[in-house]
Coordinates of C-alpha atoms in Angstrom, one line a residue:
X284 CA 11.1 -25.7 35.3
X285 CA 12.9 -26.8 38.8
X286 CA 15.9 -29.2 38.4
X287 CA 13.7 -31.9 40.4
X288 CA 11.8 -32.3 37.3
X289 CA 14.8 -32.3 35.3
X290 CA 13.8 -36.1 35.1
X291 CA 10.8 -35.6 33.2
X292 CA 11.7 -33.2 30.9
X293 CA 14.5 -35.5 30.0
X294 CA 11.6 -37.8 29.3
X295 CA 9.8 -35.4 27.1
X296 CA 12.6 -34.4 25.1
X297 CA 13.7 -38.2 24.2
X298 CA 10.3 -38.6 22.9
X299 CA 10.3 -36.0 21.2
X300 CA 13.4 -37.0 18.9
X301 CA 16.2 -36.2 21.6
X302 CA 18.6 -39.0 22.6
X303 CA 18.5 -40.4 25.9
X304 CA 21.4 -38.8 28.2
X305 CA 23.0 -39.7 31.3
X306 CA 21.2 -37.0 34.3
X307 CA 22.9 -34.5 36.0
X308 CA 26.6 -36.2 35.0
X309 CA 29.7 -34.0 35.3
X310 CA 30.6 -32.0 31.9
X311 CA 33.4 -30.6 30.6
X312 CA 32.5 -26.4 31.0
X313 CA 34.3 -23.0 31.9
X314 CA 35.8 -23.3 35.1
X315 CA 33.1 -21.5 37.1
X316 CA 29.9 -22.8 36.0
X317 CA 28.2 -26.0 36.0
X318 CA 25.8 -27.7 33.6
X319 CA 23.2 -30.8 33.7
X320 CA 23.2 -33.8 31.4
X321 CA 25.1 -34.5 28.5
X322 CA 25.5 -32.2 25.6
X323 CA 22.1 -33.6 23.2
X324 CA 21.4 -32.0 19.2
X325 CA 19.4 -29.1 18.9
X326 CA 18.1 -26.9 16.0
X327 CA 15.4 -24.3 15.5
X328 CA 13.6 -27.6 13.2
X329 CA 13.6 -29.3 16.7
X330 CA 12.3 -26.5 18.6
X331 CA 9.6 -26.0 16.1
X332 CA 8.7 -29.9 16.3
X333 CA 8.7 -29.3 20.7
X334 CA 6.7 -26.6 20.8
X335 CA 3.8 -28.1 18.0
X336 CA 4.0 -31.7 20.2
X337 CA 3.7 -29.6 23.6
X338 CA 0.2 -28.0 21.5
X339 CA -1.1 -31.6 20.7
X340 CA -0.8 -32.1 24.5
X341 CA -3.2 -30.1 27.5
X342 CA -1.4 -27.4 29.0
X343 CA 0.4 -27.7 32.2
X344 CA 1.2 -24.9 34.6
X345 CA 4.7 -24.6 35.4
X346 CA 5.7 -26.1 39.0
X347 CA 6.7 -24.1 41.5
X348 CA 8.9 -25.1 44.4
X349 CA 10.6 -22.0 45.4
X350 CA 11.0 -21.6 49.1
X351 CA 9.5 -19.2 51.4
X352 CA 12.3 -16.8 52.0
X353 CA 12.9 -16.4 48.4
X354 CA 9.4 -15.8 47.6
X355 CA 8.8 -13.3 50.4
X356 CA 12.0 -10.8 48.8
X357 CA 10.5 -7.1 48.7
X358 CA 11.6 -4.9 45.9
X359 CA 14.9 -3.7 48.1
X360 CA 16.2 -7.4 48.9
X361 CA 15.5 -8.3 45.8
X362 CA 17.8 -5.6 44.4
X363 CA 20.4 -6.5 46.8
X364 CA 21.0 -9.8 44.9
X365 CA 24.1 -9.0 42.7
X366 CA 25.6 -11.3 39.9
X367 CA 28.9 -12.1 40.1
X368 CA 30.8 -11.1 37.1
X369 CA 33.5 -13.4 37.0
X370 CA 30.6 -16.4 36.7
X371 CA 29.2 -14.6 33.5
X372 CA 28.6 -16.9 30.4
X373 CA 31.6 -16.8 28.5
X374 CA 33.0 -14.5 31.0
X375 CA 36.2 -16.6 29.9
X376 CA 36.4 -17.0 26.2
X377 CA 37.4 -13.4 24.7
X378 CA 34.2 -13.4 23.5
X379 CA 31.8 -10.1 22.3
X380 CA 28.9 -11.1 24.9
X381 CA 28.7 -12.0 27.9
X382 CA 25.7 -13.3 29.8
X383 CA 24.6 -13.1 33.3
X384 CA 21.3 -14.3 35.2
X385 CA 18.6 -13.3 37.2
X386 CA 17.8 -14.8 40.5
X387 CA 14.5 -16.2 41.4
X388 CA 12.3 -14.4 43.4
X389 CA 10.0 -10.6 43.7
X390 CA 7.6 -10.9 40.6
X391 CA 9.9 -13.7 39.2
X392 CA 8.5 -16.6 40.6
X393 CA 8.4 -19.2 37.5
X394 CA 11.6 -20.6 37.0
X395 CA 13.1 -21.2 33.1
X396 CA 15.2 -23.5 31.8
X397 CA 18.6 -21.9 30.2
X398 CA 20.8 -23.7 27.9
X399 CA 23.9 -23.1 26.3
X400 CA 24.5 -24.2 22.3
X401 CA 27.8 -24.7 21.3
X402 CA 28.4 -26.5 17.8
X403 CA 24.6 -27.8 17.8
X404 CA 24.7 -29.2 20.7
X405 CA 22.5 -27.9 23.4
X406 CA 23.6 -28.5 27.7
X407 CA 21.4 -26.5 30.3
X408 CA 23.3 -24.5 32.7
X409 CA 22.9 -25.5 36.4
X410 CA 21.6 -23.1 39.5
X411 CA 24.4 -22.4 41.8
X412 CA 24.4 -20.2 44.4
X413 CA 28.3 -18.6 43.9
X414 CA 27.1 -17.4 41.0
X415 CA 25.5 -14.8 42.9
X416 CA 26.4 -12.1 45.9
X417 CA 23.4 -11.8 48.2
X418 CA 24.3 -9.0 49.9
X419 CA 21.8 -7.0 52.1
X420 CA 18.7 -9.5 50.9
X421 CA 17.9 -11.7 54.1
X422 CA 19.4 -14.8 51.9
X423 CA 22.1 -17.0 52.3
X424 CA 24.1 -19.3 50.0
X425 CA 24.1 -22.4 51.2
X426 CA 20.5 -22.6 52.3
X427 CA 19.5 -21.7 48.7
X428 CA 18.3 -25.1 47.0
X429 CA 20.8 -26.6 44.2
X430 CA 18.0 -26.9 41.9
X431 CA 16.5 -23.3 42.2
X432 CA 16.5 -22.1 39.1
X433 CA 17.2 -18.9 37.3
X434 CA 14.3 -16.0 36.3
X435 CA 16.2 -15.0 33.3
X436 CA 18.8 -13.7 32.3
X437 CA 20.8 -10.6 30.7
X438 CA 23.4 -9.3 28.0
X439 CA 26.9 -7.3 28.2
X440 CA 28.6 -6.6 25.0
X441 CA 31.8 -5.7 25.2
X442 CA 32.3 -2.3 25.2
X443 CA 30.6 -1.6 28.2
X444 CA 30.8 -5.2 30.5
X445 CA 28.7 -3.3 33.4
X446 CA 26.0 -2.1 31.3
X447 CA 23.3 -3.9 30.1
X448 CA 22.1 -4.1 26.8
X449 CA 19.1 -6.2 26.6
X450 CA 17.0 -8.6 29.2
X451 CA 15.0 -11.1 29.3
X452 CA 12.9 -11.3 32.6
X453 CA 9.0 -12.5 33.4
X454 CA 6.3 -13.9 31.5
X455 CA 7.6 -13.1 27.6
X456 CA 8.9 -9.7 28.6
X457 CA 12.1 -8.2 27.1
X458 CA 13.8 -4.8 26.8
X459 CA 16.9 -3.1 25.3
X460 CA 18.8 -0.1 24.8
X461 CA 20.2 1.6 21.9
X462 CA 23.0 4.8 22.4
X463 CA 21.2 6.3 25.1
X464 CA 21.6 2.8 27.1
X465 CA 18.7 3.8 28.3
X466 CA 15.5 1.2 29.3
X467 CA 12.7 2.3 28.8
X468 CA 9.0 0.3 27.2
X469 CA 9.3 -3.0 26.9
X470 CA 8.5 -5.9 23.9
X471 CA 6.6 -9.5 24.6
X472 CA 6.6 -12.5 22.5
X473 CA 3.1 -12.5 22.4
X474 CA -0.1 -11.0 23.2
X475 CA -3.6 -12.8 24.0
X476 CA -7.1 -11.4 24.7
X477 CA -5.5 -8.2 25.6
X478 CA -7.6 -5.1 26.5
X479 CA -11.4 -7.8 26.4
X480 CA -13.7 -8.4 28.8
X481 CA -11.9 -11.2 30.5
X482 CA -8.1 -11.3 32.1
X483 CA -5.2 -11.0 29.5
X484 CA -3.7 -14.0 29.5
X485 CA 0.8 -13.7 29.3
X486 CA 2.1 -16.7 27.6
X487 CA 5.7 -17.8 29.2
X488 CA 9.3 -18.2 28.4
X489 CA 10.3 -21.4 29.2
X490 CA 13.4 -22.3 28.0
X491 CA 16.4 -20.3 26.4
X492 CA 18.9 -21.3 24.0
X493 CA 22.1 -19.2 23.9
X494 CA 24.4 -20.0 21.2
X495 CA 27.9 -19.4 22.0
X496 CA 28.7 -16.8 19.0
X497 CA 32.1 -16.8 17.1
X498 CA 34.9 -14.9 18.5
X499 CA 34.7 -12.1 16.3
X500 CA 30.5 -11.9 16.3
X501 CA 28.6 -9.0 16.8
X502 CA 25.9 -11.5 16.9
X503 CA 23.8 -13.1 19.4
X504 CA 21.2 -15.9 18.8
X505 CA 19.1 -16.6 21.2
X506 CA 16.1 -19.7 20.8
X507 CA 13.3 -19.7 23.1
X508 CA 10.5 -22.1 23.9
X509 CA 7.2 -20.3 24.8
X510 CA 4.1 -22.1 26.0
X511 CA 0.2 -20.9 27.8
X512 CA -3.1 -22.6 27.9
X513 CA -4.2 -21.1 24.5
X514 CA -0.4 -21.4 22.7
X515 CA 2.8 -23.0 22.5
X516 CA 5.6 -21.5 20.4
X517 CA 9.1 -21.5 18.8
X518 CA 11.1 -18.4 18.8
X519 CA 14.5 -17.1 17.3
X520 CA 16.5 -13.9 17.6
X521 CA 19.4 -13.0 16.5
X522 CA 20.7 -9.5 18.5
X523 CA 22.9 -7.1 16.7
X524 CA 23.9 -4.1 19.2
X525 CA 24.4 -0.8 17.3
X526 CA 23.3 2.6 17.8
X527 CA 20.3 2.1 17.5
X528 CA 19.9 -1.9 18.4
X529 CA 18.0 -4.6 16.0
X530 CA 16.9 -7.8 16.6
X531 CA 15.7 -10.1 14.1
X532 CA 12.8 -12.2 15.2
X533 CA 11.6 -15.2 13.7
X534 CA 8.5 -16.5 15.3
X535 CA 6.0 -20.1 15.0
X536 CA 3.0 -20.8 16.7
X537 CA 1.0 -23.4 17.6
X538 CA -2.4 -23.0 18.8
X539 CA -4.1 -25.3 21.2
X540 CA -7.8 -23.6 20.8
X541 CA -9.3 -20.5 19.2
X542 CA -7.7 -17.4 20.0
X543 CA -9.8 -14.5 19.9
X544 CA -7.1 -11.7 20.0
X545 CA -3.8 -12.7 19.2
X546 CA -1.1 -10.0 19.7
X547 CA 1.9 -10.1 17.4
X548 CA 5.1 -8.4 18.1
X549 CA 3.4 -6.6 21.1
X550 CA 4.8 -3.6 22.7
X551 CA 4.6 -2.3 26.1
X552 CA 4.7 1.2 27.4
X553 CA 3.6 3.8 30.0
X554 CA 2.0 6.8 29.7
X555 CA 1.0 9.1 32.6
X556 CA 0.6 12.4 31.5
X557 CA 2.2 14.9 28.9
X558 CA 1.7 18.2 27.0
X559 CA -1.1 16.7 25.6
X560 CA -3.1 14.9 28.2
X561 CA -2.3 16.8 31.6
X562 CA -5.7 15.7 33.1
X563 CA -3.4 13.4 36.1
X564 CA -0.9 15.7 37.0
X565 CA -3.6 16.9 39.5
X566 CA -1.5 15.2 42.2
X567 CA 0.7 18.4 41.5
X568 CA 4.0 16.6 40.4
X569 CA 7.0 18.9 39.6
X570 CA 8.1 17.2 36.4
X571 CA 6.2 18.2 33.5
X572 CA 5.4 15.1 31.7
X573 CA 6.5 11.6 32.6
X574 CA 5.5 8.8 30.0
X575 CA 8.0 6.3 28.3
X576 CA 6.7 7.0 24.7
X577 CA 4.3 9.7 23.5
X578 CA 3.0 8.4 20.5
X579 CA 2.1 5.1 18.1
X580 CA 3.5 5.5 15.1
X581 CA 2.1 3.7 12.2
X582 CA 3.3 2.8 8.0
X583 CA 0.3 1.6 6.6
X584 CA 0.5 -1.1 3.6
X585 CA -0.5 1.9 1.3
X586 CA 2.2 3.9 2.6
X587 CA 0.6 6.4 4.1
X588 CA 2.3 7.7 7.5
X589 CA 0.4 8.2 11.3
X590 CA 1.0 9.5 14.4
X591 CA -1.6 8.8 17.6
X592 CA -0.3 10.6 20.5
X593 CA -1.0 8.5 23.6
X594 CA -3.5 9.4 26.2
X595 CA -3.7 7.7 30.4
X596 CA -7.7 7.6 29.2
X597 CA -10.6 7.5 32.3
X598 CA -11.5 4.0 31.0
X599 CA -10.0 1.5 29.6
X600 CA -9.6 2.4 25.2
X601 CA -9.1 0.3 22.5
X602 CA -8.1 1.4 19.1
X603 CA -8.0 -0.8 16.2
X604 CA -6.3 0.6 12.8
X605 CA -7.1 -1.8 9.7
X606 CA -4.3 -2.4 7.3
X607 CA -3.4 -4.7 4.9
X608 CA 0.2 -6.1 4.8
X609 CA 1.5 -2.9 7.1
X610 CA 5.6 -1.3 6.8
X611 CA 5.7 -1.1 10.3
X612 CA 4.4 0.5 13.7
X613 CA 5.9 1.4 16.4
X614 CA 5.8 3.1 20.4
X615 CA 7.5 6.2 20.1
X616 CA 9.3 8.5 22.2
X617 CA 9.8 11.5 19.9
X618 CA 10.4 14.2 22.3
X619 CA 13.3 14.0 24.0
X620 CA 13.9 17.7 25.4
X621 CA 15.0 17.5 29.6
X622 CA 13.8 20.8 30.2
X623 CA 10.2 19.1 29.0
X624 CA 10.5 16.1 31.8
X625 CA 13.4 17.4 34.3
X626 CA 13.8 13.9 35.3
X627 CA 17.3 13.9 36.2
X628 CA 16.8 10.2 38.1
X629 CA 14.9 7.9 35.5
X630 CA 15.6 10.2 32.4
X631 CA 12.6 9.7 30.4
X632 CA 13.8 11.8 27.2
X633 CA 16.5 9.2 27.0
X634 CA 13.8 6.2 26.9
X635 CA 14.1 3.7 23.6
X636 CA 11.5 4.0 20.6
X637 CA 10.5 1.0 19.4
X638 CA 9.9 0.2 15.7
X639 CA 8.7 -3.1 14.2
X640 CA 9.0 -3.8 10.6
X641 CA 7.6 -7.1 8.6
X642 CA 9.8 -8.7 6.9
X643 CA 6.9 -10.6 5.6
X644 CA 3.3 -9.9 4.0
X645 CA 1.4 -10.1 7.1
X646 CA -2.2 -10.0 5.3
X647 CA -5.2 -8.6 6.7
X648 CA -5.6 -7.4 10.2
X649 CA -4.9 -4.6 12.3
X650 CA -2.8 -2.5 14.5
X651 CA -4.4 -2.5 17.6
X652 CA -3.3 0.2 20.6
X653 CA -4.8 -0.2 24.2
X654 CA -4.6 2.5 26.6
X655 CA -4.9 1.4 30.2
X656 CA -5.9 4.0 32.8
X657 CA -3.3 4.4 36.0
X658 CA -1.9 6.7 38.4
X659 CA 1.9 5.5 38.6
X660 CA 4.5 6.0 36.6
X661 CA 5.5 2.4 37.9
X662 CA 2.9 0.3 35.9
X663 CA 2.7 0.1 32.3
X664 CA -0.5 1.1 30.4
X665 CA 0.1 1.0 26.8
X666 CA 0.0 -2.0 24.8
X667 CA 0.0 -1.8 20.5
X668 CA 0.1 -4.9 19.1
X669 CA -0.7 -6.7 15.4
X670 CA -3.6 -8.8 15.3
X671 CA -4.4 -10.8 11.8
X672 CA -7.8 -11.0 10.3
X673 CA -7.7 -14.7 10.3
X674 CA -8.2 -16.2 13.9
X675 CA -5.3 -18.7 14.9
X676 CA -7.3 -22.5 14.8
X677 CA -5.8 -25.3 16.9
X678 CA -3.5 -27.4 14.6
X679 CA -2.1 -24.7 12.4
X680 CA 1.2 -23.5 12.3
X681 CA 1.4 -19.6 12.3
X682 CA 4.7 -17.9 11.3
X683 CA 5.7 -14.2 11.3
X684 CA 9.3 -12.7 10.7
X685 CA 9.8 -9.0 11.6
X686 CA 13.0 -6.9 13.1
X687 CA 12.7 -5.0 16.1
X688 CA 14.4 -1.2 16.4
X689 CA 15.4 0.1 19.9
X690 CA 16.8 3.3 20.2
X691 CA 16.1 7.4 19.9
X692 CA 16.6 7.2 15.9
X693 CA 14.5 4.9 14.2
X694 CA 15.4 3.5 10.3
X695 CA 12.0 4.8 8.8
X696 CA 10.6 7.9 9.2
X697 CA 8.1 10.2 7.0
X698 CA 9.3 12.3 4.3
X699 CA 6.6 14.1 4.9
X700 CA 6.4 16.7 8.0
X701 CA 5.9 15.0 11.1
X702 CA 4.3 16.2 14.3
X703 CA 6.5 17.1 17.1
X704 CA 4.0 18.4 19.6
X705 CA 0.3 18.0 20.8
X706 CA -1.6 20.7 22.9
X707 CA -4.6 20.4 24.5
X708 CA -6.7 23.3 26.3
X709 CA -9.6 25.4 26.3
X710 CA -11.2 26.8 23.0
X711 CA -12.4 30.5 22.3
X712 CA -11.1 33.8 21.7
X713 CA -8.5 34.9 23.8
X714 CA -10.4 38.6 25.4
X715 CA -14.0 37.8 24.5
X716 CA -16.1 35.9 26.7
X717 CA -17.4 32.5 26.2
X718 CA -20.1 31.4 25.0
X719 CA -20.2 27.4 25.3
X720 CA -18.0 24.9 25.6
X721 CA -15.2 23.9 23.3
X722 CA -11.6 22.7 23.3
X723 CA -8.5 23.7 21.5
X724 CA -6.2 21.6 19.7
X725 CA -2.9 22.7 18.9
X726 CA -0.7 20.6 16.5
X727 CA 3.4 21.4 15.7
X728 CA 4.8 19.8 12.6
X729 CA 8.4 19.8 11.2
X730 CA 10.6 18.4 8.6
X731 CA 9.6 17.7 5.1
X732 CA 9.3 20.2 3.0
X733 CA 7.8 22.8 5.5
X734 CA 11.2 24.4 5.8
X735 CA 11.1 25.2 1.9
X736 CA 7.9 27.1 1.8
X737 CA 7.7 30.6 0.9
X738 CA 5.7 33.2 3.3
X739 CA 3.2 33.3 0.9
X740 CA 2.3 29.5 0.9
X741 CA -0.9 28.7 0.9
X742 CA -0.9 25.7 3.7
X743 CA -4.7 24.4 4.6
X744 CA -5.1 22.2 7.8
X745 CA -7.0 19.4 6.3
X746 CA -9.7 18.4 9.5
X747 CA -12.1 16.1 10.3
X748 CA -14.1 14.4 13.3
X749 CA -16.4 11.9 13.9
X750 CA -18.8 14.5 15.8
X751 CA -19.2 18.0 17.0
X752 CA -18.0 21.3 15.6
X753 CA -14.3 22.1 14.1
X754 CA -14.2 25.4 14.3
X755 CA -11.4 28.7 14.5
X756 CA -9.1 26.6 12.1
X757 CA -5.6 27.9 11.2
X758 CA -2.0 27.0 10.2
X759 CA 0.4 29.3 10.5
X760 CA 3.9 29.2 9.9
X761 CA 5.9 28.4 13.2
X762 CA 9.9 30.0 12.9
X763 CA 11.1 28.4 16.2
X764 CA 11.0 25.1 14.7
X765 CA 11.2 26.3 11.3
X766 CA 7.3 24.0 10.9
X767 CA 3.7 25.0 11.3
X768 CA 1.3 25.2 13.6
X769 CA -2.5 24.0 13.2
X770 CA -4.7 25.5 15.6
X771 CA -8.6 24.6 15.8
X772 CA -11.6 24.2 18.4
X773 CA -13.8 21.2 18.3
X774 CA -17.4 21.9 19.9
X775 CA -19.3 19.1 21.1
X776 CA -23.1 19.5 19.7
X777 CA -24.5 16.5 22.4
X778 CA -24.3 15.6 25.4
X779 CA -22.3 12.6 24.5
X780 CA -19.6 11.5 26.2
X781 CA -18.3 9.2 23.9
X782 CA -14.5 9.6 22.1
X783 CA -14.6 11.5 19.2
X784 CA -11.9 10.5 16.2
X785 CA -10.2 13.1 15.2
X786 CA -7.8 13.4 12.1
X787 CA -5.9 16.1 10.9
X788 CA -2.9 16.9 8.5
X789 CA -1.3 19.8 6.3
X790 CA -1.7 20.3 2.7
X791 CA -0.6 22.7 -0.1
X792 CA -2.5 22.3 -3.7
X793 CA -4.3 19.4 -2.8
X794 CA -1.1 18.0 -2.1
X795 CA 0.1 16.0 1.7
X796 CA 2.4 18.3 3.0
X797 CA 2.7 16.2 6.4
X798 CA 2.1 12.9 7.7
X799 CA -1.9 12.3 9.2
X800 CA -2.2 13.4 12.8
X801 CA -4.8 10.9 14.8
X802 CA -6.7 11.8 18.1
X803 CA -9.4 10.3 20.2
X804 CA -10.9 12.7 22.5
X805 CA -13.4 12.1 24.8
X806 CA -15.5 15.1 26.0
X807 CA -16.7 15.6 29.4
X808 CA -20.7 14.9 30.9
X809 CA -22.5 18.2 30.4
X810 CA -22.3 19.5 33.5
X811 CA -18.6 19.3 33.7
X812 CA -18.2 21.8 30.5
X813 CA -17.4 24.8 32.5
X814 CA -16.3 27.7 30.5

């Protein structure tokens, strides 16, 4: 929202329960930055109250009133644009976090509204152009409007002041890092009508809240207020960098019609090709594999453990996985060998994982994974999301509660074998001729108890597929990674070219010796199976 309107949302927020404040009067604040208003009470109670009144009401696009020169930035001017550091949040109080903000502008063309809350009172942070060093971007300070805006805005803990460790920026988009300090996928506060027949529609961030932590907190809360045509909502997380980083989010919703697909704690991703799916590195690219996760992982309510590798699919795929009250799910970037990206600019083997884990029952529903084709590395493909049973109805309140995971080592894993790689090529017998059509799976697992079993284990790849032939089955142990290897062919028997669901794991005496390995593989038209 631009300060212009600063007069009506004054307005809204009195009726809603706010008390009336003076506009734009000076404030006592840090030295360098400048705020709007008067301090006015604040609490996650009110925000939930906003955000189910803003429901009861028609939606209203944001206005827009940024000016020409700022909308016209191309991704280098943009770039140019540099924070000052010395007109950080809190860049003055000896605090643990510090917070700096984006500029307007590129892709960022919806301003928010950012607040600080200090002692539960809640004063938004005014637009000023010292805050930030245009440098090489065709802008200047003082033609920039005083009421601009910010985009968003971004973290420093402090060990590292320079360095990033999480961001909010566009729609309901945020990343963060873990050890690597690495970005990589990123999350959303919510998903709707994703991967249908009709334009996804991306809900926005608002307004922020940042509440000023104690001086010895490794804690940051952070409100926000999120609102689209289907939705408004109240969201809170609280940020603990570590390792490997969490975030507690607590989340309400407020529906203002049916929603058809309504994506919980969605994650966003990009695949373009790996080990498994090589199909578009026909552009000849010297790095082996570039993709920001390989895999969805998956802890269903009855415990048992999945892996999906990830596929840049022909045509648009959508995968739904039904659970009941699931542990957690979660974009994955398992391997993380160089020699198996040689990326030495963008470093994909450093790139987050991303777990999510319920705090809460969630009920019925179902993890759903869309795979989006593309041919850049630049544009994210891969959404996995929740989506409950029940469809949200306009009037209810909808709450979920779950903690986020960002890093390379995630909290949960199998105890079971896991897999490590998927292969993909063309079936048969190595020195006799072929006879039809097939292709070859190949399927590395480690961990668990593999490492335990005696050479004369009796370990059976447990297969099976929606259509076509399994045939030339084997696992056989595999010393370099002290695991196994499954090995099969699958045949198609029609001239379908519908996906074929495949699921495989390893077993010894009827028993799960790893966790299930999923696959959707779609074979080619007829006269494409060359062999």
């Amino acid at each position: 929202m631009l300060r212009r309107d600063f007069l009506k949302a004054s307005a809204a927020l009195a009726a809603a329960g706010f008390p009336a404040s003076s506009l734009l009067a000076a404030a006592a604040a840090p030295e360098h930055l400048k705020f709007l208003g008067q301090p006015q009470a604040f609490d996650y109670a009110w925000l939930k109250g906003h955000a189910r009144q803003l429901a009861s009401q028609p939606y209203r696009l944001p206005e827009n009133h940024i000016p020409p020169e700022v909308k016209a930035l191309d991704w280098d001017q943009y770039q140019a644009i540099g924070y000052r550091g010395d007109h950080a949040l809190w860049a003055k109080d000896q605090l643990r976090f510090q917070v700096k903000f984006f500029h307007l502008g590129l892709f960022f063309k919806s301003p928010v509204q950012i607040y600080e809350l200090k002692d539960g009172q809640a004063q938004e942070l005014a637009y000023d152009p010292a805050m930030f060093n245009y440098g090489k971007s065709g802008l200047k300070a003082d033609h920039m409007p005083k009421d601009l805006g910010f985009a968003g805005f971004r973290v420093n803990f402090h060990t590292d002041l320079e360095r990033d460790i999480t961001a909010f920026l566009g729609a309901s988009y945020f990343r963060a890092v873990g050890a690597e300090w690495q970005y990589g996928l990123s999350a959303r506060g919510l998903a709707i009508d994703c991967g249908m027949d009709r334009p996804e529609e991306f809900p926005l961030f608002t307004s922020f809240w940042l509440e000023r932590p104690a001086k010895d907190s490794g804690k940051l809360v952070v409100y926000a207020l999120l609102d689209s045509p289907s939705v408004s909502g109240a969201y809170r997380f609280e940020i603990q960098p570590s390792a490997t980083m969490v975030m507690d989010v607590d989340v309400a919703l407020y529906p203002r019609k049916t929603i058809e697909r309504l994506g919980i704690a969605p994650l966003t991703s990009m695949f373009q090709y790996g080990e498994n799916d090589r199909r578009l590195n026909a552009s000849d690219d010297w790095r082996p594999e570039i993709h920001d996760s390989d895999g969805l992982s998956l802890q269903r309510g009855n415990g048992e453990w999945v892996w999906r590798p990830l596929v840049n699919p022909e045509h648009l795929r959508f995968n739904a996985y039904q659970d009941e009250n699931p542990r957690g799910f979660g974009l994955l970037q398992r391997d993380r060998n160089f020699d198996h990206y040689q990326d030495d600019g963008v470093f994909y083997d450093r790139r987050p994982s991303l777990w999510v884990e319920p705090k809460a029952g969630w009920g019925k529903g179902a993890v759903q994974l869309v795979e989006i084709p593309t041919l850049d590395e630049t544009f994210d493909n891969i959404v996995a999301f929740w989506n409950p049973a029940e469809k949200p109805q306009p009037g209810q309140e909808r709450l979920f509660a779950y903690r986020l995971h960002w890093g390379s080592k995630m909290p949960f894993s199998s105890p079971l074998a896991q897999v490590v790689a998927t292969r993909t090529g063309m079936g048969g017998v190595i020195g006799q001729k072929r006879a039809y059509y097939s292709r070859r799976f190949v399927i590395d697992f480690a961990g668990g108890d593999l490492a335990l079993l005696g050479k004369d284990a009796k370990v059976q790849v447990m297969i099976s597929a929606s259509r076509g032939k399994v045939e030339i089955t084997s696992a056989r142990p595999l010393d370099a990674i002290q695991g196994y290897r499954a090995m099969f062919d699958l045949k198609p028997v029609d001239d379908s070219v519908e996906p074929m669901d495949i699921r495989v794991y390893l077993a010894a005496d009827g028993q799960p010796l790893s966790e299930t390995w999923l696959y959707q593989w779609t074979p080619p038209a007829p006269a494409q199976r060359t062999f």
